[in-house]
PDB file of C-alpha atoms and ligand atoms in Angstrom:
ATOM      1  CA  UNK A   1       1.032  41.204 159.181  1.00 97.00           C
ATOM      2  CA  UNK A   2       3.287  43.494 161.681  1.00 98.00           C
ATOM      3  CA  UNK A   3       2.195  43.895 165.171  1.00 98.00           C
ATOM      4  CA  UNK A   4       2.462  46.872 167.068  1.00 98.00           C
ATOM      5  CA  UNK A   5       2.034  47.847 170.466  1.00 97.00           C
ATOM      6  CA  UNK A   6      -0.483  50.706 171.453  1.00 97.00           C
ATOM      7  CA  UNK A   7       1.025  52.176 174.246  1.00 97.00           C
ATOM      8  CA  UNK A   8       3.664  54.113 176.287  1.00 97.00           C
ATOM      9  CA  UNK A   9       4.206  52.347 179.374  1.00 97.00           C
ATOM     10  CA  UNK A  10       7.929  51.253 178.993  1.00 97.00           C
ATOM     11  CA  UNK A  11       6.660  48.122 181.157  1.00 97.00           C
ATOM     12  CA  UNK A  12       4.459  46.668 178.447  1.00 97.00           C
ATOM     13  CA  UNK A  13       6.359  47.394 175.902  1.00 97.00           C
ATOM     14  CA  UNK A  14       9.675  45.205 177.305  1.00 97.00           C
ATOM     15  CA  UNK A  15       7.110  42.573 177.660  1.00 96.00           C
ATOM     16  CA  UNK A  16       5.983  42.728 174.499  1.00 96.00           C
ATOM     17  CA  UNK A  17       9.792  42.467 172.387  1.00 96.00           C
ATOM     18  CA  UNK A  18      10.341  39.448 174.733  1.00 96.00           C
ATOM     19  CA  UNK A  19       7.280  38.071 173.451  1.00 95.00           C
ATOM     20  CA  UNK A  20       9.427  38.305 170.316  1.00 94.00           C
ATOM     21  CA  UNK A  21       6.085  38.821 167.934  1.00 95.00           C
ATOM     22  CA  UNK A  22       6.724  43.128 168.391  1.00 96.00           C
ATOM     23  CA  UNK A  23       7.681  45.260 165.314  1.00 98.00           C
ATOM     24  CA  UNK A  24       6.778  48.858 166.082  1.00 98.00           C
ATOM     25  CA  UNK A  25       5.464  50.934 168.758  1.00 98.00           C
ATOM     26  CA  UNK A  26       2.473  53.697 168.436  1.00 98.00           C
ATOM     27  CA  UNK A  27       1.381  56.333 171.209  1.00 95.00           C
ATOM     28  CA  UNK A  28      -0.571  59.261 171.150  1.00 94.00           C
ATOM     29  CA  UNK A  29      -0.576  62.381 173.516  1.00 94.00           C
ATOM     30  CA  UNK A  30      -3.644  60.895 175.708  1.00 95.00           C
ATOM     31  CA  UNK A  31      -1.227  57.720 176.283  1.00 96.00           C
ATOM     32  CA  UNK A  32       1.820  59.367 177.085  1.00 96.00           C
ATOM     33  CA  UNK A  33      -0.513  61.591 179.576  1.00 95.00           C
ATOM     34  CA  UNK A  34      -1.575  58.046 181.031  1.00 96.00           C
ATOM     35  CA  UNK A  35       1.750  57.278 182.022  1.00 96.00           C
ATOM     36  CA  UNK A  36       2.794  60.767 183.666  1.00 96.00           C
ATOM     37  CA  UNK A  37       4.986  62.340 180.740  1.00 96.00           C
ATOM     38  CA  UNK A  38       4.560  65.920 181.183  1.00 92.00           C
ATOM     39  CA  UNK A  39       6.702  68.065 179.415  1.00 92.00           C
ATOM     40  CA  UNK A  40       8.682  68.715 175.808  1.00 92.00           C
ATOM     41  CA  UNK A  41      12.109  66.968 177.337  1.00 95.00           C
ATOM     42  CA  UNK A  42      10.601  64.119 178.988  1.00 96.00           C
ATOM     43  CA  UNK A  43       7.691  63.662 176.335  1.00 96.00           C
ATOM     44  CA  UNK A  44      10.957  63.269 173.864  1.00 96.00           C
ATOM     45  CA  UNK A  45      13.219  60.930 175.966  1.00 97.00           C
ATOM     46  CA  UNK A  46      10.565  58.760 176.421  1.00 97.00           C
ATOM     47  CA  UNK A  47      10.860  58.714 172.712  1.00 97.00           C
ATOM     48  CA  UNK A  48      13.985  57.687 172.861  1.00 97.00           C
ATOM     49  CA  UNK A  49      13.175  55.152 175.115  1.00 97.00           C
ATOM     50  CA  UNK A  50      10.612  53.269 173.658  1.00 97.00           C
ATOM     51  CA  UNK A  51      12.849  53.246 170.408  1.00 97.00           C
ATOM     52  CA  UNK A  52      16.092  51.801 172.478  1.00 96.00           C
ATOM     53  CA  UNK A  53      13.467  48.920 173.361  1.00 96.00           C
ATOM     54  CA  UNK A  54      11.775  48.165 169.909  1.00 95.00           C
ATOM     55  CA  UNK A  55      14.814  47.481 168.347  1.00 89.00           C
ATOM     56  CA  UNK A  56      14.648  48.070 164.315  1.00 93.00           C
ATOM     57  CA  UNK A  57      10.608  48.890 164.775  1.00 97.00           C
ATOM     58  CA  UNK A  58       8.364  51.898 163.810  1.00 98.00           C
ATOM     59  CA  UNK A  59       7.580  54.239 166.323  1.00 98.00           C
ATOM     60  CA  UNK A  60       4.824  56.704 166.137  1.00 98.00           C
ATOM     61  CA  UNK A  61       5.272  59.872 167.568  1.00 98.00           C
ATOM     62  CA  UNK A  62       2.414  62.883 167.313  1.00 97.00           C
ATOM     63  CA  UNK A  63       2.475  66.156 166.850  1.00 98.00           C
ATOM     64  CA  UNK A  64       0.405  68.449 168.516  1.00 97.00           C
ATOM     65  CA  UNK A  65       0.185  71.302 166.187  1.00 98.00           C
ATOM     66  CA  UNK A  66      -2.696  71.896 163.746  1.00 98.00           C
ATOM     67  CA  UNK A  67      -1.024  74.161 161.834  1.00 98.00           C
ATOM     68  CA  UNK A  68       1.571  73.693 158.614  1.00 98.00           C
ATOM     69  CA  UNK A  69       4.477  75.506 160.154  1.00 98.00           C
ATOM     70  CA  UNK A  70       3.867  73.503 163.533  1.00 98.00           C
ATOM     71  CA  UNK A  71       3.841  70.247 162.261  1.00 98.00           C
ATOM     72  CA  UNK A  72       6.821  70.554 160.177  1.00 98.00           C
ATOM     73  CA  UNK A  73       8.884  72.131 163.509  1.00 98.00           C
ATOM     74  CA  UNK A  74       7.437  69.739 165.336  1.00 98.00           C
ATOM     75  CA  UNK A  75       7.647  66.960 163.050  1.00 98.00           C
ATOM     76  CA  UNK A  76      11.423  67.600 162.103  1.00 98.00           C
ATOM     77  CA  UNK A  77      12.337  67.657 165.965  1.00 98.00           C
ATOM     78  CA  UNK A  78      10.707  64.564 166.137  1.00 98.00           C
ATOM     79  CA  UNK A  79      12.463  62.564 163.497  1.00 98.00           C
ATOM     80  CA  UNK A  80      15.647  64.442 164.442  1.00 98.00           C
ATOM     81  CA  UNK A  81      15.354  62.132 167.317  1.00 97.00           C
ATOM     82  CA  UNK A  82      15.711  59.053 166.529  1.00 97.00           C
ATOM     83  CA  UNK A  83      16.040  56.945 162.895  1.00 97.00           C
ATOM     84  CA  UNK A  84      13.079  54.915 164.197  1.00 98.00           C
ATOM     85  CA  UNK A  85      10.660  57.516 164.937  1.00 98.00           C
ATOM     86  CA  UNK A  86       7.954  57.879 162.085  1.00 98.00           C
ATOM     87  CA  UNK A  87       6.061  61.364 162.530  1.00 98.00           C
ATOM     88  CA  UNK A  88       2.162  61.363 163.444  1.00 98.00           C
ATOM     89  CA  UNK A  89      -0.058  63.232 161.525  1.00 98.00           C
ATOM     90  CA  UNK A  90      -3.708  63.927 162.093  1.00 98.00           C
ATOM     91  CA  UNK A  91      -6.108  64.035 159.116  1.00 98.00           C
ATOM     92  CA  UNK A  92      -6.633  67.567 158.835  1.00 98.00           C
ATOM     93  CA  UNK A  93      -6.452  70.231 155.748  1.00 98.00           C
ATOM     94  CA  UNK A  94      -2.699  71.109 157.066  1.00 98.00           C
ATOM     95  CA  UNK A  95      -2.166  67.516 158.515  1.00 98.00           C
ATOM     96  CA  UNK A  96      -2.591  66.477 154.482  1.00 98.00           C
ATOM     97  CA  UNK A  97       0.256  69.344 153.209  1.00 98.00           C
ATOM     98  CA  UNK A  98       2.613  68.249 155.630  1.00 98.00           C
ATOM     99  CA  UNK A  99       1.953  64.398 154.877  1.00 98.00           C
ATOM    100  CA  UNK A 100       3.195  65.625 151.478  1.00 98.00           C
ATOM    101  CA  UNK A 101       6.187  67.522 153.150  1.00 98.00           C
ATOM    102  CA  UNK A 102       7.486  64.868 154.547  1.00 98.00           C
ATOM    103  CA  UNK A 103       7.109  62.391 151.959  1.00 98.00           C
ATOM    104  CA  UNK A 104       8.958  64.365 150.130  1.00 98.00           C
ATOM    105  CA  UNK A 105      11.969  64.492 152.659  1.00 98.00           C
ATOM    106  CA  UNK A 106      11.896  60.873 152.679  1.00 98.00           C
ATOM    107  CA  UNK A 107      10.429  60.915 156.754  1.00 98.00           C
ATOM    108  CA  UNK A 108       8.107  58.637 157.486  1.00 98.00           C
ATOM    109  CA  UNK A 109       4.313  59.865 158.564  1.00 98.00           C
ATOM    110  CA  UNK A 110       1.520  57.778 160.086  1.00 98.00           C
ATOM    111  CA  UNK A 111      -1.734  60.108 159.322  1.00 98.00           C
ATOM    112  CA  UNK A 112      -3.855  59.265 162.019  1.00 98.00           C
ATOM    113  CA  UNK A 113      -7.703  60.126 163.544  1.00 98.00           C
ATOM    114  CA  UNK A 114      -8.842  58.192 159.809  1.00 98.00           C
ATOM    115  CA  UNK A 115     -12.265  57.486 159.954  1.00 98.00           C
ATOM    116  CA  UNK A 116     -13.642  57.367 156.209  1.00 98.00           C
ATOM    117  CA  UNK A 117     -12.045  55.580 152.858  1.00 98.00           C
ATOM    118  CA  UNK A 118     -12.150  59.514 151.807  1.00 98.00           C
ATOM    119  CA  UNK A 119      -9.361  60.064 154.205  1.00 98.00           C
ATOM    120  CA  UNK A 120      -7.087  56.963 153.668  1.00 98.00           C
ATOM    121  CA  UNK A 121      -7.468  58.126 149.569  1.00 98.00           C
ATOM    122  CA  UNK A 122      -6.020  61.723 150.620  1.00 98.00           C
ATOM    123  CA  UNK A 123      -3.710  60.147 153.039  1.00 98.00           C
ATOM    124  CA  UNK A 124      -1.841  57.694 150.347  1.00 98.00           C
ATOM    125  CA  UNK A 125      -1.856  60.569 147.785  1.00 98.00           C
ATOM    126  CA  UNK A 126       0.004  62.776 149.582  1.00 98.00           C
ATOM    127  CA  UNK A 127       2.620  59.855 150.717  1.00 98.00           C
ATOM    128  CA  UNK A 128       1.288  59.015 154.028  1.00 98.00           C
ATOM    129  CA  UNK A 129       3.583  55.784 154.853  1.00 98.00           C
ATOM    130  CA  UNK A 130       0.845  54.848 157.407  1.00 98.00           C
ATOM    131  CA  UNK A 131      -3.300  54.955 157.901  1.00 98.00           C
ATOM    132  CA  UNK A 132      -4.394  54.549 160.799  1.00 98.00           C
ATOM    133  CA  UNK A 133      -8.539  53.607 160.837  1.00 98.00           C
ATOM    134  CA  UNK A 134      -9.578  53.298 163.868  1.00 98.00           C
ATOM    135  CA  UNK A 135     -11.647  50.660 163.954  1.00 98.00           C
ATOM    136  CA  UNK A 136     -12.577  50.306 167.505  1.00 98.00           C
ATOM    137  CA  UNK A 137     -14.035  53.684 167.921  1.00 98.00           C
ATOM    138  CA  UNK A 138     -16.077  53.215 164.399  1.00 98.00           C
ATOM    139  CA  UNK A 139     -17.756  50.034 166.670  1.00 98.00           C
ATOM    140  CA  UNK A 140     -18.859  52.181 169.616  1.00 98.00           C
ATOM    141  CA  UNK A 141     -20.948  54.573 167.024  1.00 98.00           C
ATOM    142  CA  UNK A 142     -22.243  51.363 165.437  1.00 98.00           C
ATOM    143  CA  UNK A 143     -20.095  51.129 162.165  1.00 98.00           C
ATOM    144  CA  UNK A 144     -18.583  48.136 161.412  1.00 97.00           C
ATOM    145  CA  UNK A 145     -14.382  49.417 161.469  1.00 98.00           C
ATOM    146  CA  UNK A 146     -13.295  46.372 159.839  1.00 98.00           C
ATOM    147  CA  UNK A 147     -15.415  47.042 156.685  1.00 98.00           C
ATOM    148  CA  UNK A 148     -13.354  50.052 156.545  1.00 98.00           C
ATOM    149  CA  UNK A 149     -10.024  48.346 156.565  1.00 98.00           C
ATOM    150  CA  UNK A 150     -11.344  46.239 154.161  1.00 98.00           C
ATOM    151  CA  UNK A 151     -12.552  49.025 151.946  1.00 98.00           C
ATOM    152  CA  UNK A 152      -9.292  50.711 152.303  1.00 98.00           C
ATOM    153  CA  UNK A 153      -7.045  48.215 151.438  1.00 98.00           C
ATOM    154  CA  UNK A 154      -9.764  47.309 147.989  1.00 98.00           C
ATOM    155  CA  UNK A 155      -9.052  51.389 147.509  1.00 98.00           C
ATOM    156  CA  UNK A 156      -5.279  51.254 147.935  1.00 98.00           C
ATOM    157  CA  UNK A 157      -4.740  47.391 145.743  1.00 98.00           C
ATOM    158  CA  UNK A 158      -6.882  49.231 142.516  1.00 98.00           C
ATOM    159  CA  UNK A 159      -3.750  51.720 142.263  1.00 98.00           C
ATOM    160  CA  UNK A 160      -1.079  49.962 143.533  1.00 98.00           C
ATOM    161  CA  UNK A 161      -0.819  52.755 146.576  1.00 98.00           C
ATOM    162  CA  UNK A 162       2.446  51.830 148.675  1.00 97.00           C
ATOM    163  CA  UNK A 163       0.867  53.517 151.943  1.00 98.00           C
ATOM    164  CA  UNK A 164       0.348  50.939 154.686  1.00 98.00           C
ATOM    165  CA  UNK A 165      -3.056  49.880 156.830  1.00 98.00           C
ATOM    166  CA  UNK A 166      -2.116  50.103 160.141  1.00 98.00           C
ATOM    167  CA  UNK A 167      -5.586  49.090 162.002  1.00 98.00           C
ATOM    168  CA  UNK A 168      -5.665  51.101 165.105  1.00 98.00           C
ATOM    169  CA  UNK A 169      -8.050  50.990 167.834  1.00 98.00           C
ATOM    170  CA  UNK A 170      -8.123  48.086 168.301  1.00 98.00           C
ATOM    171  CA  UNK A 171      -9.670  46.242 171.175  1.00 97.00           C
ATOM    172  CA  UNK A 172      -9.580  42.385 171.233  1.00 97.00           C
ATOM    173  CA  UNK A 173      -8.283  39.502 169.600  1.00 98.00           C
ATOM    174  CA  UNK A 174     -11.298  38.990 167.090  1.00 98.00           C
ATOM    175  CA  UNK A 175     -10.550  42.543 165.869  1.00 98.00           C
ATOM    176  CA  UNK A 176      -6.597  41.568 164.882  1.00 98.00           C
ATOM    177  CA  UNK A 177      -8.093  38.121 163.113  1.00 98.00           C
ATOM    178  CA  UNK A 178     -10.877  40.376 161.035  1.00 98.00           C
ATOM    179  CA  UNK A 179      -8.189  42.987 160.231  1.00 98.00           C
ATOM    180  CA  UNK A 180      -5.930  40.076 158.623  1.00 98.00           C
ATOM    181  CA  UNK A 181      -8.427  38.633 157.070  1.00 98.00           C
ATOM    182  CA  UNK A 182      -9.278  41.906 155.312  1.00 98.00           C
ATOM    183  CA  UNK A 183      -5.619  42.282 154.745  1.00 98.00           C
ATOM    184  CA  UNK A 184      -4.116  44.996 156.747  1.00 98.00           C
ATOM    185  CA  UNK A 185      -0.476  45.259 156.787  1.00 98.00           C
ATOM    186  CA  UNK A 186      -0.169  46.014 160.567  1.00 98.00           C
ATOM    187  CA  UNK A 187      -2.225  46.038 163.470  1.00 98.00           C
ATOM    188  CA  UNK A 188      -1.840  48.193 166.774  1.00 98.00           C
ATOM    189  CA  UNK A 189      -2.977  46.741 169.502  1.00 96.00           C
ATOM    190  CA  UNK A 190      -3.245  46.911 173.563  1.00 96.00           C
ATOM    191  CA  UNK A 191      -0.680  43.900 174.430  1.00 96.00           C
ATOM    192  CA  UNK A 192      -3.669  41.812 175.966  1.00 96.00           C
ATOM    193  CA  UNK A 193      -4.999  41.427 172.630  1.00 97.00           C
ATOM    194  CA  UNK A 194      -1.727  39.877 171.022  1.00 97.00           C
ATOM    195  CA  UNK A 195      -1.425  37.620 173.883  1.00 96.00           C
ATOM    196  CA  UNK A 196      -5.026  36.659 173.935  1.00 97.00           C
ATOM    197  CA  UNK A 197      -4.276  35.041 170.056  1.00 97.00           C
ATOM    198  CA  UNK A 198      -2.658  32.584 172.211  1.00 96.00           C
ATOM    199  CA  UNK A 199      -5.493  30.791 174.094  1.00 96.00           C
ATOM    200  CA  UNK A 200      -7.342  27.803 172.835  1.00 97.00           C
ATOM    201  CA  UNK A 201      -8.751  25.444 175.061  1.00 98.00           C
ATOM    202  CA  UNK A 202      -7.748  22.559 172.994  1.00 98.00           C
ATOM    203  CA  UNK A 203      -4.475  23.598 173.631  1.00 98.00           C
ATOM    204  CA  UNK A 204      -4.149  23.315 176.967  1.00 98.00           C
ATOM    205  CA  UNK A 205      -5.878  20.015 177.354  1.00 98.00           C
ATOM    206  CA  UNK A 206      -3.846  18.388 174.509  1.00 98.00           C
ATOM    207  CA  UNK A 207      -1.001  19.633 175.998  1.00 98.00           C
ATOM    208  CA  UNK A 208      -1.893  18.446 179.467  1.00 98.00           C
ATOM    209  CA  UNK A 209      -2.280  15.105 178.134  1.00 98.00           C
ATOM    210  CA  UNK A 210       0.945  14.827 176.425  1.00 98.00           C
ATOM    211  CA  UNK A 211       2.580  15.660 179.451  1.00 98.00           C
ATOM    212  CA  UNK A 212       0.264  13.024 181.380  1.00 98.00           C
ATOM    213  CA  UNK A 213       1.375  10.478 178.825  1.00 98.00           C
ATOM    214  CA  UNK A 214       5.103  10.889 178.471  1.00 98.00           C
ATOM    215  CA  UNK A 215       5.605  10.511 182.594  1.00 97.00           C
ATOM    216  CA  UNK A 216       3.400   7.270 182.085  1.00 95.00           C
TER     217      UNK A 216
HETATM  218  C1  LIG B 301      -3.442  54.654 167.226  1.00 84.77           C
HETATM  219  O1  LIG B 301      -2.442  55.084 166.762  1.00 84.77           O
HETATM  220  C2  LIG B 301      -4.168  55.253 168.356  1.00 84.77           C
HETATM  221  O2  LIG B 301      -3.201  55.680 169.282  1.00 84.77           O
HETATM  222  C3  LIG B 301      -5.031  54.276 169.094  1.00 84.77           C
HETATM  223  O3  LIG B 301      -5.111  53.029 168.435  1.00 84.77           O
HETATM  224  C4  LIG B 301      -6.335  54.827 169.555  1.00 84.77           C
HETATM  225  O4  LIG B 301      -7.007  53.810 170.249  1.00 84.77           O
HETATM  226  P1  LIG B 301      -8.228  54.078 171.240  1.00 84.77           P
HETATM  227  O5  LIG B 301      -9.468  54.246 170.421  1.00 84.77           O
HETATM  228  O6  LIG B 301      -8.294  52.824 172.064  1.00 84.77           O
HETATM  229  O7  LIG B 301      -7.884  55.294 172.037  1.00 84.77           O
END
């Protein structure tokens, strides 16, 4: 399973590639707005930036037209920029035509905004090289999101589709473990969450006790 960070703060993402766990990055416009990055320059150095950290990794970068001709300007700019930079999609009419654009140019897409098993199927037919469910906001309307992974990946395994699950949305720990189990290929995740697989109180007190014991 690949890990990715959900995020643009330059901060957490350092801290996650020293964790040394990290293998892509995704944003969206609302997180780049969270950390200040106003602007078509800036909003593309930062880019830059984030791919400069994750060395080798994915890193999802979204267009903000709705339109065909938009998202291919857009989404050509966008690759232009760096080898690492896979072009976000949303799951729209036009958002499936240009999935199917750039498939066909060899860029990589992550469709995003999925919310049904309808969607992922249109997503992996027209070459999408990411889904991205988001699980966490199916919770807070009462739908399980990890039933959808699982239902995607069932989907994708009966025809052999090559288009990865990226679980997005993601919230806590728990949701990264249920995600594996159902056998997504990544998950993207606030960095609290990775860390979080970390903690087991067992841990700590075996640990402690080791240490007790070897100064004895
Ligand atoms: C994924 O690519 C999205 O940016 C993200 O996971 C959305 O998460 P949210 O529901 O916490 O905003």
């Amino acid at each position: 399973m690949k890990f990715f960070i959900d995020t643009a703060n330059l901060a957490q993402i350092k801290e996650a590639a020293e964790f040394g766990v990290l293998d892509g990055v995704t944003t969206n416009p609302s997180l780049m707005a969270k950390e200040g990055i106003k602007g078509e320059a800036a909003v593309m150095k930062h880019y830059v930036d984030i791919c400069n950290i994750v060395k080798g990794g994915d890193v999802s970068a979204e267009v903000l037209s709705t339109d065909l001709a938009g998202m291919i300007r857009e989404g050509e700019a966008l690759a232009a920029l760096h080898p690492q930079i896979v072009v976000k999609i949303p799951m729209i009419r036009d958002g499936i035509k240009a999935l199917k654009y750039f498939s066909e140019k060899g860029i990589k897409t992550n469709c995003t905004l999925v919310f049904s098993p309808g969607q992922a199927l249109l997503a992996a037919k027209a070459g999408a090289t990411y889904v991205s469910p988001f699980i966490g906001r199916l919770d807070d309307v009462s739908f399980d999101g990890v039933d959808l992974i699982a239902q995607i990946v069932h989907i994708y395994g009966n025809y052999g589709y090559k288009t990865q699950v990226l679980a997005a949305s993601i919230r806590h720990s728990l949701h990264i473990i249920r995600c594996a189990e159902a056998g997504a290929d990544v998950a993207t995740c606030p960095l609290s969450a990775i860390t979080d697989l970390l903690k087991h109180p067992l841990t700590d007190i075996g640990l402690a006790k080791f240490l007790e014991d070897a100064r004895k």
